DNA sequence: TTGACAGGCTAACAAAGTTAGCTAATCTGG
DNA sequence: CCAGATTAGCTAACTTTGTTAGCCTGTCAA
């Protein structure tokens, strides 16, 4: 088990900005997260934000780091809760779904576009993905299971499933498919 | 088997614009697809484009329709090639992967953000998804399999897998997991 | 022939990220 | 305790982007 990566340390002010940004992101959507809107929420003018983050993408990157850290923590929590036994795939998926849907804006931000993560502490993504390896036992099923979970969350967030779909059952179908450790 | 939806009919000029847009999208990326850049490629000024599409999103929507139609055709082609037998999941996935990665910009456009599809001919999405039902035999495994495929493509396009990953093997792991028609 | 319409044009706006350069406060080293 | 540096704010302004308004010209049908 890899150690959880330490979050980047930031000034109090920078942390406040991130909190405000996150609030706007979740309450009003990604489009509402503009530098001017964010500045206004902090009672400040837009250019002042650049004293704390060099660019909007950097600010988003910091949000992504937070999101990944929280998601990773949730997943590792599920692993630990299982003690010495292997986590059931279904349990891991439930955790993933719940954690991801709890912060839709952040999740989309973290996994949209080619590379918002740039300087994303390198180990972070690997660490967050580790539970999938622990649940499946091999890297290929781990990646496949992760892809399934990611696809489900994205499609669910984007309302891409036909109305009336029993998504719980779809998640369960995936869980069944990836259980019992079959090899490719 | 549902009939393939007819593509929206458009004027010659509108079709030309879409072709140019698609070219820019694939050659230079989504950021390069601006109204001015597109207009320039057509030897025209930006506002002229609004004689043919009411908004940039409408133009993107038309591109998405094209993409979905092509992807759906590829998948249905795989179904037909199997004749009366059920398509192997692995075969369907290979088709999906190949078709999606052949037009990365278009694929991302079609499946990014909450709703680019708006007026997307309603049956189109259902029609494109039908092959997954035919390959798995029930709607829940169909949706789960689709989510897996979608997640794989997105992560692959975004370079989210650790370098050196054997993605072919990951796709195969997914294929194995979703074969043999297990029920949730 | 006349009038509608199709399809182009220029000028311009608003919103977005961002930069430059100023200033007031606060902290720090001698 | 003061001087200089740093911090963190400000205003003004620039660029890029989508988009609108309003004009003009050619084509084609009544």
Coordinates of C-alpha atoms (C1' of nucleotides) in Angstrom, one line a residue:
Chain A
X1 CA 0.0 0.0 0.0
X2 CA 1.4 3.3 -1.2
X3 CA 1.4 6.2 1.3
X4 CA -1.1 8.9 0.5
X5 CA 0.6 11.8 -1.3
X6 CA 0.8 15.0 0.7
X7 CA -1.4 17.8 -0.6
X8 CA 0.5 20.8 -1.9
X9 CA 0.9 23.3 0.9
X10 CA -0.7 26.7 0.2
X11 CA -1.2 30.0 1.9
X12 CA -4.3 30.6 3.8
X13 CA -5.5 33.0 1.1
X14 CA -4.9 30.5 -1.6
X15 CA -6.8 27.9 0.3
X16 CA -9.7 30.4 0.7
X17 CA -9.7 31.0 -3.0
X18 CA -9.8 27.3 -3.7
X19 CA -12.7 26.9 -1.4
X20 CA -14.6 29.7 -3.0
X21 CA -13.8 28.3 -6.4
X22 CA -15.1 24.9 -5.4
X23 CA -18.2 26.3 -4.1
X24 CA -19.0 28.1 -7.3
X25 CA -18.1 25.1 -9.3
X26 CA -20.5 22.8 -7.5
X27 CA -23.3 25.3 -7.0
X28 CA -23.3 27.1 -10.3
X29 CA -21.4 24.9 -12.7
X30 CA -18.2 25.0 -14.6
X31 CA -19.2 27.9 -16.8
X32 CA -19.8 30.1 -13.8
X33 CA -16.3 29.6 -12.6
X34 CA -14.7 32.7 -14.1
X35 CA -11.9 34.7 -12.7
X36 CA -14.2 37.7 -12.3
X37 CA -17.0 35.8 -10.7
X38 CA -14.6 34.1 -8.3
X39 CA -12.9 37.4 -7.4
X40 CA -16.3 38.9 -6.8
X41 CA -17.2 36.1 -4.4
X42 CA -14.1 37.0 -2.5
X43 CA -14.8 40.7 -2.5
X44 CA -11.8 41.4 -4.7
X45 CA -10.9 42.3 -8.3
X46 CA -10.1 39.6 -10.8
X47 CA -6.4 40.5 -11.4
X48 CA -5.7 40.1 -7.7
X49 CA -6.2 36.3 -8.0
X50 CA -3.1 36.2 -10.1
X51 CA -1.1 37.0 -7.0
X52 CA -2.0 33.6 -5.8
X53 CA -2.3 31.4 -8.9
X54 CA -0.3 32.1 -12.0
X55 CA -3.2 31.1 -14.3
X56 CA -6.7 29.8 -14.2
X57 CA -5.5 26.4 -15.2
X58 CA -3.2 26.3 -12.3
X59 CA -6.1 27.0 -10.0
X60 CA -8.2 24.3 -11.7
X61 CA -5.2 22.0 -11.3
X62 CA -5.2 22.7 -7.5
X63 CA -8.9 21.8 -7.4
X64 CA -8.2 18.6 -9.3
X65 CA -5.6 17.7 -6.8
X66 CA -8.1 18.1 -4.0
X67 CA -10.6 16.0 -5.9
X68 CA -8.2 13.2 -6.6
X69 CA -7.0 13.2 -3.0
X70 CA -10.5 12.9 -1.7
X71 CA -11.6 10.3 -4.2
X72 CA -8.4 8.3 -3.5
X73 CA -9.0 8.5 0.2
X74 CA -12.5 7.2 -0.1
X75 CA -11.3 4.2 -2.2
X76 CA -8.4 3.5 0.1
X77 CA -10.9 3.7 3.0
X78 CA -12.9 0.9 1.4
X79 CA -9.7 -1.2 1.1
X80 CA -8.8 -0.7 4.7
X81 CA -12.4 -1.5 5.8
X82 CA -12.0 -4.9 4.3
X83 CA -9.0 -5.6 6.5
X84 CA -6.9 -8.5 5.2
X85 CA -9.6 -9.8 2.8
X86 CA -9.9 -8.6 -0.8
X87 CA -12.4 -5.8 -1.2
X88 CA -15.4 -7.0 -3.2
X89 CA -15.5 -5.3 -6.5
X90 CA -19.1 -4.3 -5.9
X91 CA -18.1 -2.5 -2.7
X92 CA -15.3 -0.6 -4.4
X93 CA -17.6 0.4 -7.2
X94 CA -20.2 1.7 -4.8
X95 CA -17.6 3.8 -3.1
X96 CA -16.4 5.2 -6.3
X97 CA -19.8 6.0 -7.5
X98 CA -20.8 7.7 -4.3
X99 CA -17.6 9.7 -4.0
X100 CA -17.6 10.8 -7.6
X101 CA -21.3 11.9 -7.7
X102 CA -20.9 13.8 -4.5
X103 CA -18.7 16.3 -6.4
X104 CA -19.9 16.3 -10.0
X105 CA -18.3 19.6 -11.0
X106 CA -15.0 18.6 -9.5
X107 CA -15.1 15.1 -11.0
X108 CA -15.7 16.4 -14.5
X109 CA -13.0 19.0 -14.1
X110 CA -10.6 16.3 -13.0
X111 CA -11.2 14.0 -15.9
X112 CA -12.1 16.4 -18.7
X113 CA -9.9 17.5 -21.5
X114 CA -6.5 16.1 -22.4
X115 CA -4.4 17.2 -19.5
X116 CA -5.6 19.5 -16.8
X117 CA -3.4 17.8 -14.4
X118 CA 0.0 18.8 -15.7
X119 CA 2.0 19.1 -12.6
X120 CA -0.4 16.8 -10.7
X121 CA 1.8 15.2 -8.1
X122 CA 2.9 12.3 -10.2
X123 CA 2.1 9.6 -7.7
X124 CA -1.3 10.9 -7.1
X125 CA -3.1 9.3 -10.0
X126 CA -1.3 6.0 -9.4
X127 CA -2.2 6.1 -5.7
X128 CA -5.8 6.9 -6.4
X129 CA -5.9 4.0 -8.9
X130 CA -4.3 1.5 -6.6
X131 CA -7.5 0.2 -5.0
X132 CA -8.6 -1.1 -8.3
X133 CA -5.5 -3.3 -8.5
X134 CA -6.1 -4.5 -5.0
X135 CA -9.7 -5.4 -5.8
X136 CA -8.9 -7.3 -9.0
X137 CA -5.5 -8.7 -8.5
X138 CA -4.0 -7.8 -11.9
X139 CA -3.3 -4.5 -13.7
X140 CA -5.4 -5.2 -16.8
X141 CA -8.6 -6.0 -15.0
X142 CA -7.8 -3.1 -12.7
X143 CA -7.6 -0.7 -15.6
X144 CA -10.6 -2.2 -17.2
X145 CA -12.6 -1.9 -14.0
X146 CA -11.5 1.6 -13.6
X147 CA -12.5 2.4 -17.1
X148 CA -15.9 1.0 -16.5
X149 CA -16.4 3.0 -13.3
X150 CA -15.1 6.2 -15.0
X151 CA -17.4 5.7 -18.0
X152 CA -20.4 5.0 -15.8
X153 CA -19.8 8.2 -13.8
X154 CA -19.3 10.3 -16.8
X155 CA -22.3 9.0 -18.6
X156 CA -24.4 9.3 -15.5
X157 CA -23.2 12.9 -14.8
X158 CA -23.9 13.9 -18.4
X159 CA -27.4 12.4 -18.4
X160 CA -26.4 10.1 -21.3
X161 CA -28.4 7.1 -20.2
X162 CA -32.0 6.8 -21.4
X163 CA -34.5 8.0 -18.8
X164 CA -35.8 5.3 -16.6
X165 CA -32.6 3.3 -16.8
X166 CA -32.0 1.2 -13.7
X167 CA -28.4 2.4 -13.2
X168 CA -28.0 0.6 -9.9
X169 CA -28.6 -2.6 -11.8
X170 CA -26.1 -1.5 -14.5
X171 CA -23.5 -0.9 -11.9
X172 CA -24.2 -4.3 -10.4
X173 CA -23.9 -5.9 -13.8
X174 CA -20.4 -4.4 -14.1
X175 CA -19.5 -5.6 -10.7
X176 CA -20.5 -9.1 -11.5
X177 CA -18.6 -9.0 -14.7
X178 CA -15.4 -8.0 -13.0
X179 CA -15.7 -10.3 -10.1
X180 CA -14.3 -13.8 -9.7
X181 CA -10.9 -12.8 -11.1
X182 CA -11.1 -14.2 -14.6
X183 CA -8.0 -13.6 -16.7
X184 CA -7.6 -12.4 -20.2
Chain B
X1 CA -32.8 -4.0 -35.7
X2 CA -33.7 -0.4 -35.8
X3 CA -33.3 1.4 -39.1
X4 CA -30.4 3.9 -39.3
X5 CA -31.6 7.4 -38.7
X6 CA -31.4 9.7 -41.7
X7 CA -28.8 12.4 -41.4
X8 CA -30.2 15.9 -41.3
X9 CA -30.2 17.4 -44.8
X10 CA -28.1 20.5 -45.3
X11 CA -27.2 22.9 -48.1
X12 CA -24.1 22.3 -50.0
X13 CA -22.5 25.3 -48.3
X14 CA -23.4 24.0 -44.8
X15 CA -21.9 20.7 -45.7
X16 CA -18.7 22.4 -46.8
X17 CA -18.5 24.3 -43.6
X18 CA -18.9 21.1 -41.6
X19 CA -16.2 19.4 -43.6
X20 CA -13.8 22.3 -43.0
X21 CA -14.8 22.3 -39.3
X22 CA -14.1 18.7 -39.0
X23 CA -10.7 19.1 -40.7
X24 CA -9.7 21.8 -38.3
X25 CA -11.0 19.8 -35.3
X26 CA -9.0 16.7 -36.2
X27 CA -5.8 18.4 -37.5
X28 CA -5.5 21.2 -35.0
X29 CA -7.6 20.3 -32.0
X30 CA -10.8 21.6 -30.4
X31 CA -9.2 24.8 -29.3
X32 CA -8.3 25.7 -32.9
X33 CA -11.9 25.4 -33.9
X34 CA -13.0 29.0 -33.6
X35 CA -15.6 30.7 -35.8
X36 CA -12.9 33.1 -37.2
X37 CA -10.4 30.3 -37.9
X38 CA -13.1 28.3 -39.5
X39 CA -14.3 31.2 -41.6
X40 CA -10.7 31.9 -42.7
X41 CA -10.3 28.3 -43.9
X42 CA -13.3 28.9 -46.1
X43 CA -12.1 32.3 -47.3
X44 CA -14.9 34.1 -45.6
X45 CA -15.6 36.3 -42.6
X46 CA -16.8 34.9 -39.3
X47 CA -20.2 36.4 -39.2
X48 CA -21.0 34.8 -42.6
X49 CA -21.1 31.4 -40.9
X50 CA -24.2 32.5 -39.0
X51 CA -26.1 32.5 -42.2
X52 CA -25.7 28.7 -42.2
X53 CA -25.6 27.8 -38.5
X54 CA -27.4 29.8 -35.8
X55 CA -24.7 29.2 -33.3
X56 CA -21.4 27.5 -32.8
X57 CA -23.0 24.9 -30.6
X58 CA -25.4 24.1 -33.5
X59 CA -22.5 23.6 -35.7
X60 CA -20.8 21.3 -33.2
X61 CA -24.1 19.5 -32.8
X62 CA -24.1 18.8 -36.5
X63 CA -20.6 17.4 -36.2
X64 CA -21.7 15.2 -33.4
X65 CA -24.5 13.9 -35.5
X66 CA -22.0 12.9 -38.1
X67 CA -19.8 11.3 -35.6
X68 CA -22.5 9.3 -34.0
X69 CA -23.8 8.2 -37.4
X70 CA -20.4 6.9 -38.4
X71 CA -19.7 5.2 -35.1
X72 CA -23.2 3.6 -35.2
X73 CA -22.6 2.4 -38.7
X74 CA -19.4 0.8 -37.8
X75 CA -21.0 -1.0 -34.9
X76 CA -24.0 -2.1 -36.9
X77 CA -21.6 -3.3 -39.6
X78 CA -20.0 -5.6 -37.0
X79 CA -23.4 -6.9 -36.1
X80 CA -24.3 -7.7 -39.6
X81 CA -21.0 -9.3 -40.4
X82 CA -21.8 -11.8 -37.7
X83 CA -24.9 -12.9 -39.6
X84 CA -27.4 -14.8 -37.4
X85 CA -24.9 -15.5 -34.7
X86 CA -24.3 -13.2 -31.7
X87 CA -21.3 -10.9 -32.2
X88 CA -18.5 -11.7 -29.9
X89 CA -18.0 -8.9 -27.3
X90 CA -14.4 -8.7 -28.2
X91 CA -15.2 -8.1 -31.8
X92 CA -17.6 -5.3 -31.0
X93 CA -15.1 -3.7 -28.7
X94 CA -12.4 -3.8 -31.3
X95 CA -14.8 -2.1 -33.7
X96 CA -15.7 0.5 -31.2
X97 CA -12.1 1.3 -30.3
X98 CA -11.0 1.6 -33.8
X99 CA -13.9 3.8 -34.9
X100 CA -13.6 6.1 -31.9
X101 CA -9.8 6.5 -32.1
X102 CA -10.0 7.2 -35.8
X103 CA -11.7 10.5 -35.0
X104 CA -10.4 11.6 -31.6
X105 CA -11.6 15.2 -31.8
X106 CA -15.0 14.3 -33.0
X107 CA -15.4 11.6 -30.4
X108 CA -14.4 13.9 -27.6
X109 CA -16.7 16.6 -28.9
X110 CA -19.6 14.1 -29.1
X111 CA -19.2 12.9 -25.5
X112 CA -17.9 15.9 -23.6
X113 CA -19.9 18.3 -21.5
X114 CA -23.4 17.8 -20.3
X115 CA -25.4 18.1 -23.5
X116 CA -23.9 19.1 -26.8
X117 CA -26.5 16.9 -28.4
X118 CA -29.6 18.9 -27.7
X119 CA -31.6 18.4 -30.9
X120 CA -29.7 15.3 -31.7
X121 CA -32.2 13.2 -33.6
X122 CA -33.6 11.4 -30.7
X123 CA -33.3 7.9 -32.0
X124 CA -29.7 8.4 -32.9
X125 CA -28.1 7.7 -29.6
X126 CA -30.3 4.6 -29.0
X127 CA -29.6 3.3 -32.5
X128 CA -25.8 3.7 -32.0
X129 CA -26.1 1.9 -28.7
X130 CA -28.2 -1.0 -30.0
X131 CA -25.3 -3.2 -30.9
X132 CA -24.3 -3.4 -27.3
X133 CA -27.6 -4.9 -26.5
X134 CA -27.3 -7.3 -29.3
X135 CA -23.9 -8.4 -28.1
X136 CA -24.8 -8.9 -24.5
X137 CA -28.4 -9.9 -24.5
X138 CA -29.7 -7.6 -21.7
X139 CA -29.9 -3.9 -21.2
X140 CA -27.8 -3.7 -18.1
X141 CA -24.8 -5.6 -19.4
X142 CA -25.2 -3.5 -22.6
X143 CA -25.0 -0.3 -20.7
X144 CA -22.2 -1.6 -18.5
X145 CA -20.2 -2.7 -21.6
X146 CA -20.8 0.6 -23.3
X147 CA -19.6 2.4 -20.2
X148 CA -16.5 0.3 -20.2
X149 CA -15.8 1.1 -23.9
X150 CA -16.5 4.7 -23.5
X151 CA -14.3 5.0 -20.4
X152 CA -11.5 3.2 -22.2
X153 CA -11.6 5.5 -25.2
X154 CA -11.8 8.6 -23.1
X155 CA -8.9 7.6 -20.9
X156 CA -6.9 6.4 -23.9
X157 CA -7.5 9.7 -25.8
X158 CA -6.6 11.8 -22.8
X159 CA -3.4 9.8 -22.2
X160 CA -4.6 8.9 -18.7
X161 CA -3.1 5.5 -18.6
X162 CA 0.4 5.0 -17.2
X163 CA 3.0 4.9 -20.0
X164 CA 3.8 1.4 -21.1
X165 CA 0.4 0.1 -20.3
X166 CA -0.7 -2.8 -22.5
X167 CA -4.0 -1.3 -23.5
X168 CA -4.7 -4.2 -25.9
X169 CA -4.6 -6.5 -23.0
X170 CA -6.8 -4.2 -20.9
X171 CA -9.4 -4.1 -23.7
X172 CA -9.3 -7.9 -23.8
X173 CA -9.7 -8.1 -20.0
X174 CA -12.9 -6.1 -20.4
X175 CA -14.0 -8.3 -23.3
X176 CA -13.6 -11.4 -21.2
X177 CA -15.3 -9.9 -18.2
X178 CA -18.4 -9.1 -20.3
X179 CA -18.5 -12.3 -22.3
X180 CA -20.4 -15.5 -21.4
X181 CA -23.6 -13.6 -20.6
X182 CA -23.6 -13.6 -16.8
X183 CA -26.5 -11.9 -15.2
X184 CA -26.6 -9.4 -12.3
Chain C
dT1 C1' -38.8 44.3 -64.2
dT2 C1' -39.2 44.0 -59.6
dG3 C1' -38.9 42.2 -55.4
dA4 C1' -37.5 38.6 -52.2
dC5 C1' -34.0 36.0 -50.5
dA6 C1' -29.3 34.0 -50.1
dG7 C1' -25.0 35.0 -48.7
dG8 C1' -21.5 37.8 -48.2
dC9 C1' -19.4 42.3 -45.8
dT10 C1' -17.9 45.8 -41.9
dA11 C1' -18.4 47.6 -37.4
dA12 C1' -19.2 46.6 -33.0
dC13 C1' -20.3 44.5 -28.4
dA14 C1' -19.7 41.7 -24.2
dA15 C1' -17.4 38.3 -21.7
dA16 C1' -13.3 35.9 -20.8
dG17 C1' -8.3 35.4 -19.5
dT18 C1' -4.5 38.0 -18.7
dT19 C1' -0.7 41.8 -18.3
dA20 C1' 1.3 46.3 -16.7
dG21 C1' 2.1 49.3 -13.5
dC22 C1' 0.7 51.7 -9.3
dT23 C1' 0.0 51.8 -4.2
dA24 C1' -0.8 50.7 0.6
dA25 C1' 0.3 47.7 4.2
dT26 C1' 3.1 44.5 6.5
dC27 C1' 7.1 42.2 7.7
dT28 C1' 12.2 41.9 8.4
dG29 C1' 17.1 42.8 9.0
dG30 C1' 20.4 46.1 10.7
Chain D
dC1 C1' 13.2 52.0 15.2
dC2 C1' 13.7 52.7 10.6
dA3 C1' 14.5 51.2 5.5
dG4 C1' 13.8 48.2 2.2
dA5 C1' 11.5 44.4 0.4
dT6 C1' 7.6 41.6 0.0
dT7 C1' 2.5 41.0 -0.2
dA8 C1' -1.7 41.8 -2.0
dG9 C1' -4.7 44.7 -3.5
dC10 C1' -6.2 48.3 -7.3
dT11 C1' -7.3 50.4 -12.2
dA12 C1' -6.7 50.4 -17.0
dA13 C1' -6.1 48.0 -20.9
dC14 C1' -5.3 44.3 -24.4
dT15 C1' -6.6 40.0 -26.9
dT16 C1' -9.5 36.4 -28.2
dT17 C1' -14.0 34.6 -28.7
dG18 C1' -18.9 34.2 -29.8
dT19 C1' -22.3 37.0 -31.5
dT20 C1' -25.5 40.9 -33.4
dA21 C1' -26.8 44.7 -36.4
dG22 C1' -27.2 46.6 -40.5
dC23 C1' -25.8 47.1 -45.2
dC24 C1' -25.0 45.5 -50.1
dT25 C1' -25.0 42.6 -54.1
dG26 C1' -26.3 39.0 -57.1
dT27 C1' -29.8 35.5 -58.5
dC28 C1' -34.1 34.0 -59.7
dA29 C1' -39.1 33.7 -59.8
dA30 C1' -43.7 36.1 -60.5

